[in-house]
mmCIF file of C-alpha atoms in Angstrom:
data_model
loop_
_atom_site.group_PDB
_atom_site.id
_atom_site.type_symbol
_atom_site.label_atom_id
_atom_site.label_comp_id
_atom_site.label_asym_id
_atom_site.label_seq_id
_atom_site.Cartn_x
_atom_site.Cartn_y
_atom_site.Cartn_z
ATOM 1 C CA GLU A 986 15.764 -5.842 -0.580
ATOM 2 C CA VAL A 987 13.086 -6.065 1.694
ATOM 3 C CA GLN A 988 14.090 -3.340 4.388
ATOM 4 C CA LEU A 989 11.896 -1.869 7.877
ATOM 5 C CA VAL A 990 12.806 1.094 9.811
ATOM 6 C CA GLU A 991 10.964 1.244 12.738
ATOM 7 C CA ARG A 992 10.957 4.176 14.745
ATOM 8 C CA GLY A 993 9.395 5.628 18.053
ATOM 9 C CA GLY A 994 10.062 3.797 20.902
ATOM 10 C CA GLY A 995 11.530 4.677 24.034
ATOM 11 C CA PHE A 996 11.141 5.798 27.964
ATOM 12 C CA VAL A 997 7.372 5.800 29.309
ATOM 13 C CA GLN A 998 5.355 5.276 32.697
ATOM 14 C CA PRO A 999 2.199 2.980 32.918
ATOM 15 C CA GLY A 1000 -0.506 4.480 32.026
ATOM 16 C CA GLY A 1001 1.045 6.200 29.088
ATOM 17 C CA SER A 1002 1.383 5.850 25.000
ATOM 18 C CA LEU A 1003 3.455 5.450 22.513
ATOM 19 C CA ARG A 1004 3.123 5.398 18.134
ATOM 20 C CA LEU A 1005 5.238 3.281 16.352
ATOM 21 C CA SER A 1006 5.934 3.715 12.596
ATOM 22 C CA CYS A 1007 7.362 1.461 10.245
ATOM 23 C CA THR A 1008 9.109 2.741 6.804
ATOM 24 C CA ALA A 1009 9.064 -0.106 4.590
ATOM 25 C CA SER A 1010 10.915 -0.388 0.964
ATOM 26 C CA GLY A 1011 11.847 -3.563 -1.430
ATOM 27 C CA PHE A 1012 8.508 -4.985 -1.818
ATOM 28 C CA THR A 1013 4.949 -3.973 -3.163
ATOM 29 C CA PHE A 1014 4.290 -2.775 0.203
ATOM 30 C CA THR A 1015 0.310 -2.219 -1.066
ATOM 31 C CA ALA A 1016 0.120 -5.822 -1.762
ATOM 32 C CA SER A 1017 1.613 -7.297 1.594
ATOM 33 C CA ALA A 1018 0.015 -7.899 5.293
ATOM 34 C CA MET A 1019 1.496 -6.656 8.199
ATOM 35 C CA SER A 1020 2.334 -7.376 11.316
ATOM 36 C CA TRP A 1021 3.982 -6.181 14.665
ATOM 37 C CA VAL A 1022 5.472 -8.573 17.055
ATOM 38 C CA ARG A 1023 7.892 -7.821 19.968
ATOM 39 C CA GLN A 1024 10.200 -9.823 22.374
ATOM 40 C CA ALA A 1025 10.965 -8.887 26.307
ATOM 41 C CA PRO A 1026 13.987 -9.207 27.707
ATOM 42 C CA GLY A 1027 14.845 -13.292 28.260
ATOM 43 C CA LYS A 1028 11.372 -14.307 25.920
ATOM 44 C CA GLY A 1029 10.947 -15.371 22.653
ATOM 45 C CA LEU A 1030 9.203 -13.161 19.747
ATOM 46 C CA GLU A 1031 5.236 -12.791 20.800
ATOM 47 C CA TRP A 1032 3.324 -11.739 18.304
ATOM 48 C CA VAL A 1033 1.472 -8.404 18.736
ATOM 49 C CA SER A 1034 -0.829 -7.190 15.701
ATOM 50 C CA THR A 1035 -1.632 -7.742 11.954
ATOM 51 C CA ILE A 1036 -2.886 -5.756 9.316
ATOM 52 C CA SER A 1037 -4.296 -7.130 6.156
ATOM 53 C CA ALA A 1038 -2.913 -5.091 2.658
ATOM 54 C CA GLY A 1039 -5.977 -3.205 2.202
ATOM 55 C CA SER A 1040 -6.311 -2.208 5.727
ATOM 56 C CA SER A 1041 -9.998 -4.376 5.458
ATOM 57 C CA GLY A 1042 -9.040 -5.996 8.492
ATOM 58 C CA THR A 1043 -6.790 -6.425 11.791
ATOM 59 C CA ILE A 1044 -6.288 -8.758 14.561
ATOM 60 C CA TYR A 1045 -4.087 -8.120 18.126
ATOM 61 C CA ALA A 1046 -3.192 -10.548 20.876
ATOM 62 C CA ASP A 1047 -5.003 -11.217 23.487
ATOM 63 C CA ALA A 1048 -2.952 -9.484 25.537
ATOM 64 C CA VAL A 1049 -2.911 -6.241 23.440
ATOM 65 C CA LYS A 1050 -6.574 -6.155 22.473
ATOM 66 C CA GLY A 1051 -8.071 -2.950 23.688
ATOM 67 C CA ARG A 1052 -5.037 -0.826 24.055
ATOM 68 C CA PHE A 1053 -3.139 -1.339 20.524
ATOM 69 C CA THR A 1054 -4.323 -0.174 17.430
ATOM 70 C CA ILE A 1055 -2.899 -0.798 14.151
ATOM 71 C CA ASP A 1056 -3.456 0.954 11.495
ATOM 72 C CA ARG A 1057 -1.272 1.782 7.586
ATOM 73 C CA ASP A 1058 -0.899 3.978 5.027
ATOM 74 C CA ASN A 1059 -0.165 2.998 1.755
ATOM 75 C CA ALA A 1060 0.740 6.350 0.356
ATOM 76 C CA LYS A 1061 3.997 6.015 2.564
ATOM 77 C CA ASN A 1062 4.600 2.600 2.592
ATOM 78 C CA SER A 1063 4.154 2.804 6.467
ATOM 79 C CA VAL A 1064 2.632 0.783 9.472
ATOM 80 C CA TYR A 1065 1.942 1.915 12.552
ATOM 81 C CA LEU A 1066 1.358 0.793 16.485
ATOM 82 C CA GLN A 1067 -1.027 3.045 18.224
ATOM 83 C CA MET A 1068 -0.326 1.538 22.308
ATOM 84 C CA ASN A 1069 -2.379 2.963 24.990
ATOM 85 C CA SER A 1070 -2.920 2.341 28.999
ATOM 86 C CA LEU A 1071 0.825 0.647 28.705
ATOM 87 C CA ASN A 1072 2.102 -1.787 31.171
ATOM 88 C CA VAL A 1073 5.453 -3.257 32.748
ATOM 89 C CA ASP A 1074 4.795 -6.338 30.730
ATOM 90 C CA ASP A 1075 4.859 -4.471 27.668
ATOM 91 C CA THR A 1076 8.524 -3.900 27.598
ATOM 92 C CA ALA A 1077 10.261 -5.071 24.499
ATOM 93 C CA VAL A 1078 11.832 -4.551 21.407
ATOM 94 C CA TYR A 1079 9.011 -4.251 18.701
ATOM 95 C CA TYR A 1080 9.731 -5.295 15.526
ATOM 96 C CA CYS A 1081 7.421 -4.531 12.242
ATOM 97 C CA VAL A 1082 7.129 -7.768 9.872
ATOM 98 C CA LYS A 1083 6.487 -8.399 6.782
ATOM 99 C CA GLY A 1084 3.438 -10.451 6.519
ATOM 100 C CA GLY A 1085 1.184 -11.836 8.467
ATOM 101 C CA ARG A 1086 0.342 -13.537 11.672
ATOM 102 C CA ASN A 1087 3.003 -15.945 11.440
ATOM 103 C CA SER A 1088 5.720 -14.124 9.879
ATOM 104 C CA ARG A 1089 9.180 -13.574 11.838
ATOM 105 C CA THR A 1090 11.452 -13.201 8.678
ATOM 106 C CA GLU A 1091 11.206 -9.989 7.383
ATOM 107 C CA ARG A 1092 11.674 -7.697 10.137
ATOM 108 C CA GLY A 1093 13.495 -4.612 10.929
ATOM 109 C CA GLN A 1094 16.001 -3.800 13.201
ATOM 110 C CA GLY A 1095 13.438 -2.896 16.258
ATOM 111 C CA THR A 1096 12.933 -0.208 18.326
ATOM 112 C CA LEU A 1097 13.193 -0.629 21.648
ATOM 113 C CA VAL A 1098 9.643 -0.069 24.267
ATOM 114 C CA ILE A 1099 10.564 0.700 28.148
ATOM 115 C CA VAL A 1100 7.461 0.867 30.542
ATOM 116 C CA SER A 1101 8.442 1.744 34.013
ATOM 117 C CA SER A 1102 8.325 3.767 37.139
#
C-alpha cells in the first residue's frame, strides 16, 4: 500500500519561506518520479513540480518557477519542496504525489500552507 506523509505546512507572511517534506513507503521509491500538487481554497488540484526517480530532472509550473525547488533523498525515501518568496496565491493544501506531472491518485493527506499578512 502506497503511503505518503507530508509535513512542514504552516502560516507564513508574504515573502517568507517554508520547506515541505514527504516521506514515502509501500513502493519502490527509487524507481518512481515524485510530484507536488496543490489545491487552493475553492479550486481544483494544480500541479506544482516533479522530480525524476534519479533526481536528474526537475520541472516546475510557471507560477512557482524560480521560487520553489524540489529535491529528494532516496536514502530516506523522502521528497522535499523548498518554497521561497511566498505570496498569498500560494495558499493551498500541498500534496505529495507518487508519479509524474499528470499523476494525482496516489497522494498523501496534504499539508496546509497559509500565506497572509
